[in-house]
Each structure stands twice: as C-alpha cells, then as structure tokens.
Amino acid sequence: MSLKYDTNSVQYLSDSAILKDIEIFDSVDTTFSFTTNSFEVSKINIDLLQVSQTIFTIQANQINITNLNITNTKYLLSQLDANLINIISFINSQIENINSNNNQIQFLSMNQQTSEGIAFVSNAKFMNSSILSNNPLIFLNQLSNVELNNVLIKDVISINSQYTSIFTIQDCYLVTISYSHFTNNTNSNGPGGVIYAFESIQIIIQNSIFWLNTCNLQNGGAIYMINTVRRGILLINQTQLIENKSSYSLGGSIYLQNNNLIMQNSVIASNQAQIGGGIYYVQVMPDFLIDLQYGNKNNNTFKDNLAYIYGQNFGSTLRKVFIDLENIKIPKNSLKLYEDKAIFIKQLKSGDQINFEQIQLLDEENNPIRFIDVNSTDFQLLSNDAQSLVQQISVSVQWNEENKEIQCIGQLQTKQFRNGGFNLDAQIFYKPNSELVLKIVSNSFPSLTDSNGNIVVNQGQIELIFNIELEQCSIGQIFKQYGNSIACESCPDGKYSLSLIDQECKQCPDSAVQCIGSNIQLKDGYWRENENTDNIIYCSFNPQSCQPQLSSSKFYCTEGHIGPLCYQCDTYGDIWGSRYSEIYNHGDCYKCEENIHKIILYNLLVYLLISLYIFLILKRIILQLEVKVKGYYLNKLEIIYLGSTLNQSDRSQIISKILTDHFQILSLVCSFTTKMPEFFTIPIQLSGNSVSMVSKSIECAFSKHPNLKPLWLFEFLWSFSLSAGIFIFYFLKGIAFKRLKIDLYIRYLLTAAIFIYFYFYPMIITQAIRSINCIMIGDKKYLDLDFGIQCYDKNQHQPYLFLFTLPVIFIWGFLIPLFLFYKIYAANLKKKSIIKQIKYSFLFAGYKKQYYYWEFWKLFYKTILILISVLLKQNIQLKVFLIQFQNNIFNEIFKFLSTNQRIFYFLISY
C-alpha cells in the first residue's frame, strides 16, 4: 500500500492488526490509530514526512515492530505532541531493526506496561537527528521491564526541551541497556547528555559506550538519574564513559541524586564538568566509592577527568578545610605544627594577629577547589545548580562566643577566592597563659548516606581546628585591658620595655638611634651586655670597636672584637671564626693567620730594641763605675787627687734613672688617658712598659692550644721572658768575654741584675696589680687583664690569685726590695769595700749619704702611682686628684734632695 496526499487518517479497531510493506513519503500529517489485542508492523518506510501530531498511536497487548525505516521527517510547529510511535499501553512489546536518520520528531513513546511483561528494543539506529519538539527521541514511562540491546544513538541533538533528554526514562522499574553506543549527542537545554532517568528503580547498563556526549546547560554529560521519592540503583558493567561533557554544570559523565551506583569493569575517562569531572552525586554515596575507599577498585578505571571547580573524578560535598603551615602568618617567635589532625599555634600573645592565607576547601580526592569569580561573565554562563553551589561556598572563623573574655576582630568571614584560596585574619584577645580553640569552618553541606541509609558524611560545616596557646606577654610588651580581655601591646617606635612588670613603655635613651618593642638600636660607640638590659655603656677604651650600626658587626662589635665594651680580641675564634690578637696598640685586633710574620717580627724587634737600650745604658754605667773604681784607688795611692771628678762618674747612673723613670711615668699616663696616636704611644710604651706590648702580642701562639687557660696567666708568665731573656743574654755575654780574658761584664753582673730589676719593676707590678684589679662594666666586674673573665671567677681567676699573683707581688714588690735595702744598709753601716759599694751604687747614686734609701722610696712612690692609675682606671678625676695630692707630699721632701733628684722629680711631676 502506498499513500501520497496531504492529510491521511487511518483508524483500525480489531482483535489483531498487521501492517506490512508500506511506504509513506512526501506527506503531511499521515496518522494511524490502532486499538487491538495484537499488533504487528513490518517493512515500513517513511520519508519526507511533515508532522505536527503522532503518526502511529497504538494500544495493544502484544506489539511487534520490525524493519522500520524513517528518514527526513520534519516537525511542523503545533500544540500537539508529535512523534512517530506512541504506545499508550501494552503487555509485551518487541521493536527490532529500526533505522532513524535525519528526523526532527520523537521516535518512540512507550507508556503504561499494564502487567508483568517485557519491552524489548534491539538493533536500532538513531542518527543525525535534531529533535525540535519538547519531547525526547525515546520516552519510556511507567514500564516494569525494558531491555535495549544493540542500540545506536549518534549525532542526535535535543534542541528545545528543558525537562527531558534524548533518551528519557520515567517511573520505570527495570531498564537494561546492553551492547549499545551513544556517541556525539547533545542536549542543548535539558538534563543529561543522552539519558535522563526520573523516579526509576533500577537501570542496568552493560557492555556499552558513551562517547563525546554533551549536556550544555544542565547536569550529567551522558546520564542524569534523579529520584525524589524512592532510592534507585544504577548498575554499570563493562561500560566506557569517555570524553563526555557537562560544560557549565555538574557531572561530566554521570549525575546522580538519591541513587546508588554499582560499577564494575568500567572506564570513566577524559570527561569534563564544572564540578565532578567524572561523576557527581547527591544524597547517596555510591557503593563503588565506598569500596574504593577500602582499596577495592572493582576493576574500574578513572583517569584524566577534569573539573574546573572541584571533584576531578568524583564530585559531591566538600570534605576538608586545609591550609599549609607556610600560609599561616604568625609573629616570628610563635610556633605552628600539625598534631592529631589539628593545628597547634604556640607561643602566641593575646592581641597578636593570625593571617590565614590560601585557605583550601578539599574535595573527597583531597584536591583543592578552583574558584570562579561570581562577578565574571564566565560565572553567568554556569547552570543554576553550579552557580548555587559556588555562591554558597564560604569560610569563616569561629570560637567559643559564650566565653566573653575571648574576642576576635578582623576579616572573620569571606566568600572571596583570591590567589588560589580564601584569606582570613583574626586578631585574638583573651588573657596571657591561657588556651582557646579557634576553628575555620565552611558553609553547611548536606549529609550523605550509603545504600542502606547509614550516614557516612554528616550534615553541617567542615572545619579545621586550631589549638591556640597564649603565653605570657614577652619582653617589649605591656599589659593592656581590651574589653573583657587582656592584650599584650608592643611598645611603639620611639619607646621600649625590657621588663614584664613595666606598666608603660620607656622613652628611647640618647645613646640609641631607634627603639621599638624590646629592640634598642645603639649608636656607634656604645655597648650593652645583651638585648635584655638597657644599661648602655660608652666604649671609653676604644669607641671605634663598638659599631652596633654596622651591618657586619656581631654583638655590637667590629670584626675581631668581642666581650665587654668590645675591648677584647676573639683570641680563640669563637665568634668571628678566626683567631685575633693585639699587636701594637691596645684595643686593635688583627687576624692571627694573616699577621703571624708581623707578630714574630714585632716581638723580635721589641726584644732587640729593649735589649740594645738596656745594654747601652749598662755599658755606660759599667764603664763609669770602672772609672770610679780606678779613680778611687788612684786617690788612695795618692798618685793623683781627682776630687769632685769621682762624683761626676755617677752622672750616667743618675741620667739613666731619670730617663727610665720619665718613660715609665709617661707610659702610665698613656694607660689612663684618652686614645692617643700610635706614633706617640708606641715609642713610650716600648721604652716605659714594653712588657705590656709583648704579653698581648703573643696571644696568637697561646690560643692555638685551648688547654692553656686562663690566657691571662700565660701572658703574665710570658712578660717575665723579656727581663729574664735580657739578664740571661747579659750573663752569657759576660761568660763569653771572660773566656776572652775580659771579666768586666761578669764582675758587674749584680749591678746589671739590679738595673734590670729596677727597669722592669713597675712593668711587672703593673701586670700583677692588673691581674687583681676589676673593671666595673654595667653591673658586672671583669678582670682588667682579660675582659672575657669575670672577677674572682672560681675557675679562671680566683685560684691563680693565691697560686701566682700574690706570690709575685710579695717576691717582686716586697722581698727583693727588702733584700736590696738590707744589702745597701749593711754596706753603708759596715763600711763595706769600695767594690761592694760600687756594685750597689746604682741604688743610691745621686743622693746624699743620709738618703741612700731614697731609691726604695721611689719604688714605693711608683707603686702608689701604679695602684692609683690601675685601681682608679675608671675614675679619672679622682685619679688626677690623688696624683696631685701625692705630688704635694713629695714636694715637702723636695728640699732634701740633691740637684739631680730635683730635676728628676720635676720631670715626673710633669
């Protein structure tokens, strides 16, 4: 039968009906209506049909449709539903060998399967079609058992419908899809790129492929399954869902709401969505995901799925709040660490601020969300579901607000996503030495249950707990009442505090450049023991070594300097990493490794110059004494009378004593006056106090051996080497000359020893007194010889006072002078021979006979002068007063002296 006319209507009522070998083409609204018990259609070809209503309306118990070919149908806009086959009710239906190509209408609508039966669709192809009506390509409604086998839906576009998809399943009990392909289909406005299932109990998909399907505006790039009344099940086995897209919404391949998903042996790959690149689910966590959490993959593969906001493979509610410790900005002295899934922030102060940067909300795969600006054009393109989820996302700071003592201010809540996360800041006020709990919480999320109704994810906010430990206010802060809280307020610029009991901050002292908190930045030339004291001291000994403003300085000292007032060299390299020592002037430090040749040369030069100086004086004295002896015997033999000429022979001894005393006095002056030029001090120290020069310069040698401690003791011992070396050299010289039959020098060995002793007497006494003397620096006393040692230290000072220093003072300053005094007293009293007298004549040369003891009085005078200069080193005014007072006393004795001695005392008074 062939029909070709504008309007055709065939209605058939019978117990059975058969349509076979029919061609319908180039017609308008040709319709068939059948109400029968059994209906069979085969070999029907339809082409170029224009349709505004249903072509085949069928109501039958048994339906069999085979070999149906429909092409090039066009939809005529109308208010009626237009589809090819509308099955109103049935028991069993079998549709096979269908070919649909380039059509604009719904192909099949199956409704009301009245009793136990089956609807079977196989070997069907639907291609290259654009559905213009509001109906889907295939609509299954209220069916109990449907099987689709070897179905191909390809290049089909649903254009207008907002409520259905290309293949819509509604209120069905069981739908099974096998060996089917769904390729490159697009749902422009509705849910699900290919399949939309609503209120259906069980859908089984097996051995099928969903590829390149797209849902433009709603959820589910391939499949959208939603139940509101009953929980459904989607079973997927041996199926691939690849490169499907939900471009502006949720679920790149599958969207589930109140449905369980059991999946095995399947692949979900390279799908895309805004949220849930592979699968997005609501209300029920699918069984396959619960299995996956326990390590059972069920032979499924998930890879290369992409979610632009969150949920690369699986999307649902967000699960965690996370922040990297590096992005928690706290004061530098505070600590932060993870413990037991919480973050501990310790050593924080009440009133301190915490900045939380790049706070992350993590999905179930522990990936952070990637946000989109809600004010951007891209955001406006998202589906309502996607927009709603994004707009709800927020983070905020929470605490126990019932405790009124706890207060937080700052940016405590935000929805703004910037630079890869959310930013919050909270200034915390409570009270010192207390603890509190701070939380960063998200917006509230719905709960998730498993397939048995057990809650697996609780409803509510996700949170990250911070245990905050507030400690006592630190140095540089004062207590301040802030409402019901107590804050630690840092001292501002220009003020400081170094004590916890300070009620207010102190003004910055004049010796500082800047003050803030507990930090006092000193001016150059000033020093303090540590950062916990405001006892700031001027570096009077050597201001240039105190350079706290210099970036390269350490502990306020320039390179090589350490200790109180930066007046000590880093002998052992503890601070600067290299050993340093004095060489020329006190207070100037030189690197040992770079100056070892200078040190050796310097010491040799000092030894040589002092030796030459002493030997020249001794030679002149000895020659004059030899002349005096010869003159004495000439007078005795009355060969010639020399008279006063013999007295003039003492002039060398007198001049040498005057010159030596003068240099020694000047060296004492240099020791307590302000810093003088080296060209002036070095010659004076060389001649007047050479011991102090060699004792310090040898530090580099001793510091190589850390066991040689205390260093000041070995330096003191080394100071004896100069006097002992000169005496030994003189003795060896005398022995050598005696072998040459010249006994001049060996005969005057005692005279040489006395001269050397008197020459080095003030130097050794000075060293000895300095080893007792303490220098007050701040509130501590330090050893004069070594500022690195506190006075009377039980290990490095006190023991050696009794074992070494006091015996040296007793022997050198008392016993030897007493012995010499006894010798000249005995020589004077017993009228010893002229030879004996001449050997001791250095002691009384130039004095009247009754004042033969005056040289010892000078020793006492020098000792007093040394005591004043050393013990009162830090009190210049008192020192000058005592020296002047001492001079007044000696002026009373001045009139009893010889002319030569008056010249001497004039010089030392100067």
GROMACS .gro file of C-alpha atoms in nm, residues 264-652:
model
  389
  264GLN     CA    1   3.244  -0.285   3.778
  265ASN     CA    2   3.496  -0.338   3.500
  266SER     CA    3   3.427   0.003   3.354
  267VAL     CA    4   3.617   0.311   3.241
  268ILE     CA    5   3.535   0.673   3.317
  269ALA     CA    6   3.795   0.886   3.144
  270SER     CA    7   3.853   1.231   2.996
  271ASN     CA    8   3.513   1.364   3.095
  272GLN     CA    9   3.465   1.730   3.185
  273ALA     CA   10   3.237   1.936   3.405
  274GLN     CA   11   3.249   2.238   3.628
  275ILE     CA   12   3.211   2.014   3.936
  276GLY     CA   13   3.255   1.636   3.933
  277GLY     CA   14   3.452   1.577   3.616
  278GLY     CA   15   3.366   1.206   3.615
  279ILE     CA   16   3.063   1.164   3.841
  280TYR     CA   17   2.861   1.397   4.061
  281TYR     CA   18   2.631   1.252   4.326
  282VAL     CA   19   2.390   1.391   4.585
  283GLN     CA   20   2.234   1.233   4.898
  284VAL     CA   21   2.374   0.880   4.847
  285MET     CA   22   2.739   0.786   4.833
  286PRO     CA   23   2.767   0.515   4.568
  287ASP     CA   24   2.878   0.167   4.671
  288PHE     CA   25   3.169   0.169   4.429
  289LEU     CA   26   3.313   0.477   4.604
  290ILE     CA   27   3.281   0.315   4.945
  291ASP     CA   28   3.460   0.012   4.803
  292LEU     CA   29   3.724   0.240   4.657
  293GLN     CA   30   3.788   0.396   4.999
  294TYR     CA   31   3.872   0.049   5.124
  295GLY     CA   32   4.105  -0.015   4.831
  296ASN     CA   33   3.868  -0.219   4.615
  297LYS     CA   34   3.858  -0.066   4.267
  298ASN     CA   35   3.624  -0.332   4.126
  299ASN     CA   36   3.844  -0.326   3.817
  300ASN     CA   37   3.727   0.024   3.732
  301THR     CA   38   3.946   0.290   3.576
  302PHE     CA   39   3.917   0.663   3.645
  303LYS     CA   40   4.163   0.887   3.469
  304ASP     CA   41   4.207   1.225   3.304
  305ASN     CA   42   3.870   1.356   3.413
  306LEU     CA   43   3.859   1.730   3.457
  307ALA     CA   44   3.656   1.950   3.688
  308TYR     CA   45   3.709   2.322   3.651
  309ILE     CA   46   3.599   2.399   4.007
  310TYR     CA   47   3.643   2.078   4.209
  311GLY     CA   48   3.597   1.700   4.203
  312GLN     CA   49   3.823   1.576   3.924
  313ASN     CA   50   3.686   1.222   3.917
  314PHE     CA   51   3.409   1.240   4.177
  315GLY     CA   52   3.218   1.542   4.295
  316SER     CA   53   2.983   1.587   4.587
  317THR     CA   54   3.008   1.781   4.911
  318LEU     CA   55   3.345   1.926   5.007
  319ARG     CA   56   3.517   1.726   5.278
  320LYS     CA   57   3.804   1.916   5.440
  321VAL     CA   58   3.936   2.257   5.530
  322PHE     CA   59   4.310   2.274   5.469
  323ILE     CA   60   4.580   2.533   5.499
  324ASP     CA   61   4.951   2.489   5.452
  325LEU     CA   62   5.152   2.580   5.760
  326GLU     CA   63   5.355   2.817   5.545
  327ASN     CA   64   5.039   3.016   5.475
  328ILE     CA   65   4.963   3.073   5.842
  329LYS     CA   66   5.133   3.402   5.916
  330ILE     CA   67   5.206   3.444   6.284
  331PRO     CA   68   5.458   3.652   6.481
  332LYS     CA   69   5.813   3.531   6.423
  333ASN     CA   70   5.861   3.395   6.775
  334SER     CA   71   5.547   3.181   6.764
  335LEU     CA   72   5.533   2.815   6.662
  336LYS     CA   73   5.291   2.624   6.441
  337LEU     CA   74   5.264   2.248   6.390
  338TYR     CA   75   5.026   1.968   6.297
  339GLU     CA   76   4.925   1.725   6.571
  340ASP     CA   77   4.637   1.474   6.563
  341LYS     CA   78   4.462   1.631   6.263
  342ALA     CA   79   4.464   1.970   6.431
  343ILE     CA   80   4.697   2.264   6.409
  344PHE     CA   81   4.867   2.391   6.721
  345ILE     CA   82   4.982   2.751   6.740
  346LYS     CA   83   5.204   2.807   7.039
  347GLN     CA   84   5.386   3.098   7.199
  348LEU     CA   85   5.125   3.342   7.075
  349LYS     CA   86   5.039   3.654   7.270
  350SER     CA   87   4.697   3.792   7.349
  351GLY     CA   88   4.641   4.066   7.094
  352ASP     CA   89   4.853   3.900   6.825
  353GLN     CA   90   4.712   3.861   6.477
  354ILE     CA   91   4.700   3.545   6.270
  355ASN     CA   92   4.673   3.576   5.893
  356PHE     CA   93   4.530   3.271   5.718
  357GLU     CA   94   4.629   3.283   5.353
  358GLN     CA   95   4.517   3.050   5.075
  359ILE     CA   96   4.271   2.852   5.284
  360GLN     CA   97   4.170   2.549   5.080
  361LEU     CA   98   3.848   2.352   5.076
  362LEU     CA   99   3.925   1.997   4.963
  363ASP     CA  100   3.704   1.753   4.780
  364GLU     CA  101   3.692   1.382   4.855
  365GLU     CA  102   4.007   1.326   4.649
  366ASN     CA  103   4.188   1.583   4.865
  367ASN     CA  104   4.214   1.827   4.576
  368PRO     CA  105   4.150   2.195   4.644
  369ILE     CA  106   3.871   2.382   4.475
  370ARG     CA  107   3.950   2.614   4.186
  371PHE     CA  108   3.715   2.904   4.214
  372ILE     CA  109   3.549   3.128   3.961
  373ASP     CA  110   3.470   3.495   4.014
  374VAL     CA  111   3.097   3.530   4.078
  375ASN     CA  112   3.105   3.871   3.910
  376SER     CA  113   3.263   3.744   3.591
  377THR     CA  114   3.093   3.672   3.259
  378ASP     CA  115   3.204   3.309   3.281
  379PHE     CA  116   3.013   3.267   3.606
  380GLN     CA  117   2.693   3.388   3.443
  381LEU     CA  118   2.723   3.107   3.189
  382LEU     CA  119   2.709   2.838   3.458
  383SER     CA  120   2.395   2.641   3.529
  384ASN     CA  121   2.176   2.740   3.820
  385ASP     CA  122   2.294   2.434   4.014
  386ALA     CA  123   2.660   2.522   3.963
  387GLN     CA  124   2.603   2.889   4.048
  388SER     CA  125   2.413   2.797   4.362
  389LEU     CA  126   2.689   2.566   4.486
  390VAL     CA  127   2.960   2.823   4.420
  391GLN     CA  128   2.768   3.109   4.581
  392GLN     CA  129   2.714   2.906   4.896
  393ILE     CA  130   3.084   2.834   4.948
  394SER     CA  131   3.235   3.044   5.225
  395VAL     CA  132   3.482   3.019   5.511
  396SER     CA  133   3.474   3.187   5.849
  397VAL     CA  134   3.647   3.196   6.186
  398GLN     CA  135   3.456   3.061   6.486
  399TRP     CA  136   3.533   3.044   6.857
  400ASN     CA  137   3.351   2.990   7.184
  401GLU     CA  138   3.149   3.309   7.189
  402GLU     CA  139   2.990   3.212   7.520
  403ASN     CA  140   3.321   3.300   7.683
  404LYS     CA  141   3.304   3.679   7.683
  405GLU     CA  142   3.674   3.705   7.761
  406ILE     CA  143   3.757   3.573   7.416
  407GLN     CA  144   3.733   3.829   7.139
  408CYS     CA  145   3.836   3.818   6.775
  409ILE     CA  146   3.841   4.102   6.529
  410GLY     CA  147   3.944   4.124   6.166
  411GLN     CA  148   3.838   3.958   5.842
  412LEU     CA  149   3.647   3.674   6.004
  413GLN     CA  150   3.431   3.561   5.709
  414THR     CA  151   3.471   3.564   5.334
  415LYS     CA  152   3.340   3.426   5.008
  416GLN     CA  153   3.617   3.587   4.808
  417PHE     CA  154   3.855   3.341   4.646
  418ARG     CA  155   4.186   3.507   4.563
  419ASN     CA  156   4.530   3.382   4.464
  420GLY     CA  157   4.436   3.019   4.497
  421GLY     CA  158   4.240   3.028   4.822
  422PHE     CA  159   4.043   3.218   5.082
  423ASN     CA  160   4.208   3.473   5.309
  424LEU     CA  161   4.108   3.543   5.668
  425ASP     CA  162   4.275   3.728   5.952
  426ALA     CA  163   4.194   3.728   6.319
  427GLN     CA  164   4.337   3.936   6.599
  428ILE     CA  165   4.286   3.729   6.912
  429PHE     CA  166   4.222   3.875   7.256
  430TYR     CA  167   4.192   3.661   7.568
  431LYS     CA  168   4.440   3.660   7.853
  432PRO     CA  169   4.805   3.557   7.896
  433ASN     CA  170   4.889   3.198   7.990
  434SER     CA  171   4.565   3.053   7.858
  435GLU     CA  172   4.435   2.828   7.583
  436LEU     CA  173   4.149   2.856   7.337
  437VAL     CA  174   4.015   2.677   7.032
  438LEU     CA  175   3.976   2.855   6.702
  439LYS     CA  176   3.803   2.700   6.403
  440ILE     CA  177   3.798   2.776   6.035
  441VAL     CA  178   3.463   2.647   5.913
  442SER     CA  179   3.294   2.629   5.575
  443ASN     CA  180   2.932   2.678   5.481
  444SER     CA  181   2.696   2.395   5.571
  445PHE     CA  182   2.677   2.086   5.347
  446PRO     CA  183   2.402   1.819   5.332
  447SER     CA  184   2.461   1.471   5.468
  448LEU     CA  185   2.541   1.165   5.260
  449THR     CA  186   2.419   0.813   5.330
  450ASP     CA  187   2.519   0.476   5.195
  451SER     CA  188   2.282   0.250   5.004
  452ASN     CA  189   2.145   0.117   5.334
  453GLY     CA  190   2.060   0.459   5.468
  454ASN     CA  191   2.353   0.482   5.710
  455ILE     CA  192   2.507   0.828   5.735
  456VAL     CA  193   2.862   0.829   5.602
  457VAL     CA  194   2.912   1.206   5.580
  458ASN     CA  195   2.740   1.419   5.842
  459GLN     CA  196   2.539   1.722   5.761
  460GLY     CA  197   2.693   2.052   5.864
  461GLN     CA  198   3.010   2.251   5.830
  462ILE     CA  199   3.352   2.111   5.764
  463GLU     CA  200   3.612   2.258   5.992
  464LEU     CA  201   3.979   2.286   6.075
  465ILE     CA  202   4.065   2.314   6.443
  466PHE     CA  203   4.337   2.541   6.577
  467ASN     CA  204   4.450   2.493   6.935
  468ILE     CA  205   4.587   2.829   7.040
  469GLU     CA  206   4.824   2.853   7.335
  470LEU     CA  207   4.865   3.207   7.461
  471GLU     CA  208   5.179   3.262   7.662
  472GLN     CA  209   5.289   3.539   7.892
  473CYS     CA  210   5.348   3.877   7.735
  474SER     CA  211   5.704   3.896   7.613
  475ILE     CA  212   5.973   4.150   7.677
  476GLY     CA  213   5.889   4.462   7.480
  477GLN     CA  214   5.518   4.440   7.557
  478ILE     CA  215   5.296   4.577   7.832
  479PHE     CA  216   4.955   4.462   7.956
  480LYS     CA  217   4.653   4.650   7.823
  481GLN     CA  218   4.286   4.597   7.903
  482TYR     CA  219   4.078   4.535   7.590
  483GLY     CA  220   3.714   4.497   7.690
  484ASN     CA  221   3.695   4.179   7.895
  485SER     CA  222   4.030   4.065   7.759
  486ILE     CA  223   4.390   4.144   7.842
  487ALA     CA  224   4.612   4.221   7.545
  488CYS     CA  225   4.988   4.229   7.510
  489GLU     CA  226   5.064   4.562   7.347
  490SER     CA  227   5.405   4.610   7.188
  491CYS     CA  228   5.593   4.930   7.257
  492PRO     CA  229   5.572   5.161   6.954
  493ASP     CA  230   5.854   5.328   6.766
  494GLY     CA  231   6.049   5.555   7.000
  495LYS     CA  232   5.974   5.351   7.312
  496TYR     CA  233   6.081   5.021   7.463
  497SER     CA  234   6.030   4.787   7.754
  498LEU     CA  235   6.266   4.523   7.890
  499SER     CA  236   6.066   4.407   8.190
  500LEU     CA  237   5.733   4.229   8.226
  501ILE     CA  238   5.648   4.442   8.528
  502ASP     CA  239   5.667   4.767   8.332
  503GLN     CA  240   5.336   4.949   8.344
  504GLU     CA  241   5.424   5.165   8.048
  505CYS     CA  242   5.686   5.182   7.778
  506LYS     CA  243   6.005   5.380   7.838
  507GLN     CA  244   6.140   5.657   7.621
  508CYS     CA  245   6.428   5.573   7.393
  509PRO     CA  246   6.764   5.679   7.551
  510ASP     CA  247   7.000   5.928   7.388
  511SER     CA  248   7.255   5.653   7.334
  512ALA     CA  249   7.020   5.476   7.092
  513VAL     CA  250   6.926   5.551   6.734
  514GLN     CA  251   6.587   5.380   6.750
  515CYS     CA  252   6.371   5.186   6.993
  516ILE     CA  253   6.069   4.966   6.931
  517GLY     CA  254   5.931   4.680   7.138
  518SER     CA  255   6.228   4.529   7.319
  519ASN     CA  256   6.470   4.635   7.049
  520ILE     CA  257   6.715   4.914   7.124
  521GLN     CA  258   6.936   5.002   6.832
  522LEU     CA  259   7.250   5.156   6.979
  523LYS     CA  260   7.451   5.440   6.839
  524ASP     CA  261   7.806   5.370   6.730
  525GLY     CA  262   8.048   5.385   7.021
  526TYR     CA  263   7.807   5.225   7.268
  527TRP     CA  264   7.776   4.873   7.403
  528ARG     CA  265   7.547   4.669   7.626
  529GLU     CA  266   7.590   4.322   7.765
  530ASN     CA  267   7.287   4.173   7.592
  531GLU     CA  268   6.948   4.262   7.450
  532ASN     CA  269   6.778   4.224   7.787
  533THR     CA  270   6.943   4.523   7.951
  534ASP     CA  271   6.913   4.895   7.897
  535ASN     CA  272   7.237   4.958   8.084
  536ILE     CA  273   7.409   5.114   7.784
  537ILE     CA  274   7.776   5.195   7.829
  538TYR     CA  275   8.003   5.418   7.628
  539CYS     CA  276   8.305   5.232   7.494
  540SER     CA  277   8.555   5.467   7.654
  541PHE     CA  278   8.858   5.243   7.599
  542ASN     CA  279   8.813   5.215   7.224
  543PRO     CA  280   8.490   5.362   7.078
  544GLN     CA  281   8.584   5.255   6.726
  545SER     CA  282   8.549   4.888   6.817
  546CYS     CA  283   8.183   4.937   6.918
  547GLN     CA  284   7.988   4.976   6.593
  548PRO     CA  285   7.636   4.838   6.651
  549GLN     CA  286   7.502   5.015   6.342
  550LEU     CA  287   7.748   4.837   6.118
  551SER     CA  288   7.571   4.550   5.940
  552SER     CA  289   7.877   4.327   5.966
  553SER     CA  290   7.916   4.376   6.342
  554LYS     CA  291   7.847   4.098   6.589
  555PHE     CA  292   7.725   4.161   6.940
  556TYR     CA  293   7.778   4.534   6.869
  557CYS     CA  294   8.150   4.477   6.793
  558THR     CA  295   8.353   4.523   6.478
  559GLU     CA  296   8.544   4.238   6.321
  560GLY     CA  297   8.779   4.060   6.559
  561HIS     CA  298   8.644   4.229   6.873
  562ILE     CA  299   8.432   4.062   7.139
  563GLY     CA  300   8.339   4.091   7.503
  564PRO     CA  301   8.255   4.384   7.727
  565LEU     CA  302   8.299   4.720   7.553
  566CYS     CA  303   8.432   4.520   7.255
  567TYR     CA  304   8.775   4.564   7.414
  568GLN     CA  305   8.883   4.204   7.384
  569CYS     CA  306   9.007   4.022   7.077
  570ASP     CA  307   8.844   3.698   6.965
  571THR     CA  308   9.151   3.500   7.063
  572TYR     CA  309   9.000   3.156   7.007
  573GLY     CA  310   8.782   3.246   6.707
  574ASP     CA  311   8.461   3.161   6.891
  575ILE     CA  312   8.261   3.448   6.738
  576TRP     CA  313   8.435   3.552   6.419
  577GLY     CA  314   8.560   3.211   6.311
  578SER     CA  315   8.925   3.320   6.304
  579ARG     CA  316   9.171   3.394   6.582
  580TYR     CA  317   9.254   3.758   6.652
  581SER     CA  318   9.511   3.928   6.872
  582GLU     CA  319   9.650   4.266   6.965
  583ILE     CA  320   9.986   4.353   6.812
  584TYR     CA  321  10.067   4.720   6.851
  585ASN     CA  322   9.806   4.921   7.039
  586HIS     CA  323   9.561   4.802   7.300
  587GLY     CA  324   9.212   4.766   7.155
  588ASP     CA  325   9.319   4.698   6.796
  589CYS     CA  326   9.269   4.339   6.684
  590TYR     CA  327   9.447   4.170   6.396
  591LYS     CA  328   9.382   3.831   6.239
  592CYS     CA  329   9.644   3.584   6.355
  593GLU     CA  330   9.672   3.387   6.032
  594GLU     CA  331   9.732   3.698   5.824
  595ASN     CA  332   9.976   3.867   6.064
  596ILE     CA  333  10.187   3.585   6.204
  597HIS     CA  334  10.503   3.725   6.042
  598LYS     CA  335  10.427   4.071   6.180
  599ILE     CA  336  10.382   3.927   6.528
  600ILE     CA  337  10.712   3.740   6.516
  601LEU     CA  338  10.894   4.040   6.372
  602TYR     CA  339  10.730   4.273   6.620
  603ASN     CA  340  10.831   4.065   6.923
  604LEU     CA  341  11.185   4.020   6.794
  605LEU     CA  342  11.208   4.392   6.729
  606VAL     CA  343  11.082   4.476   7.079
  607TYR     CA  344  11.329   4.233   7.232
  608LEU     CA  345  11.610   4.372   7.020
  609LEU     CA  346  11.535   4.739   7.087
  610ILE     CA  347  11.488   4.694   7.462
  611SER     CA  348  11.799   4.479   7.482
  612LEU     CA  349  12.005   4.739   7.293
  613TYR     CA  350  11.861   5.018   7.507
  614ILE     CA  351  11.940   4.838   7.834
  615PHE     CA  352  12.282   4.715   7.718
  616LEU     CA  353  12.384   5.063   7.606
  617ILE     CA  354  12.285   5.209   7.942
  618LEU     CA  355  12.450   4.922   8.129
  619LYS     CA  356  12.766   4.956   7.927
  620ARG     CA  357  12.789   5.327   8.005
  621ILE     CA  358  12.712   5.269   8.373
  622ILE     CA  359  12.969   4.989   8.399
  623LEU     CA  360  13.238   5.192   8.224
  624GLN     CA  361  13.170   5.487   8.457
  625LEU     CA  362  13.178   5.257   8.758
  626GLU     CA  363  13.507   5.114   8.636
  627VAL     CA  364  13.645   5.467   8.608
  628LYS     CA  365  13.521   5.539   8.959
  629VAL     CA  366  13.700   5.232   9.097
  630LYS     CA  367  14.023   5.327   8.929
  631GLY     CA  368  13.992   5.686   9.048
  632TYR     CA  369  13.927   5.567   9.399
  633TYR     CA  370  14.249   5.364   9.404
  634LEU     CA  371  14.446   5.649   9.248
  635ASN     CA  372  14.329   5.872   9.534
  636LYS     CA  373  14.413   5.610   9.791
  637LEU     CA  374  14.760   5.565   9.649
  638GLU     CA  375  14.792   5.947   9.640
  639ILE     CA  376  14.915   5.917   9.287
  640ILE     CA  377  14.665   6.176   9.178
  641TYR     CA  378  14.381   6.354   9.355
  642LEU     CA  379  14.062   6.359   9.146
  643GLY     CA  380  13.831   6.528   9.399
  644SER     CA  381  13.480   6.602   9.263
  645THR     CA  382  13.563   6.428   8.937
  646LEU     CA  383  13.477   6.097   9.102
  647ASN     CA  384  13.131   6.222   9.196
  648GLN     CA  385  13.066   6.315   8.834
  649SER     CA  386  13.116   5.950   8.741
  650ASP     CA  387  12.767   5.879   8.888
  651ARG     CA  388  12.607   6.102   8.625
  652SER     CA  389  12.537   5.811   8.385
   0.00000   0.00000   0.00000
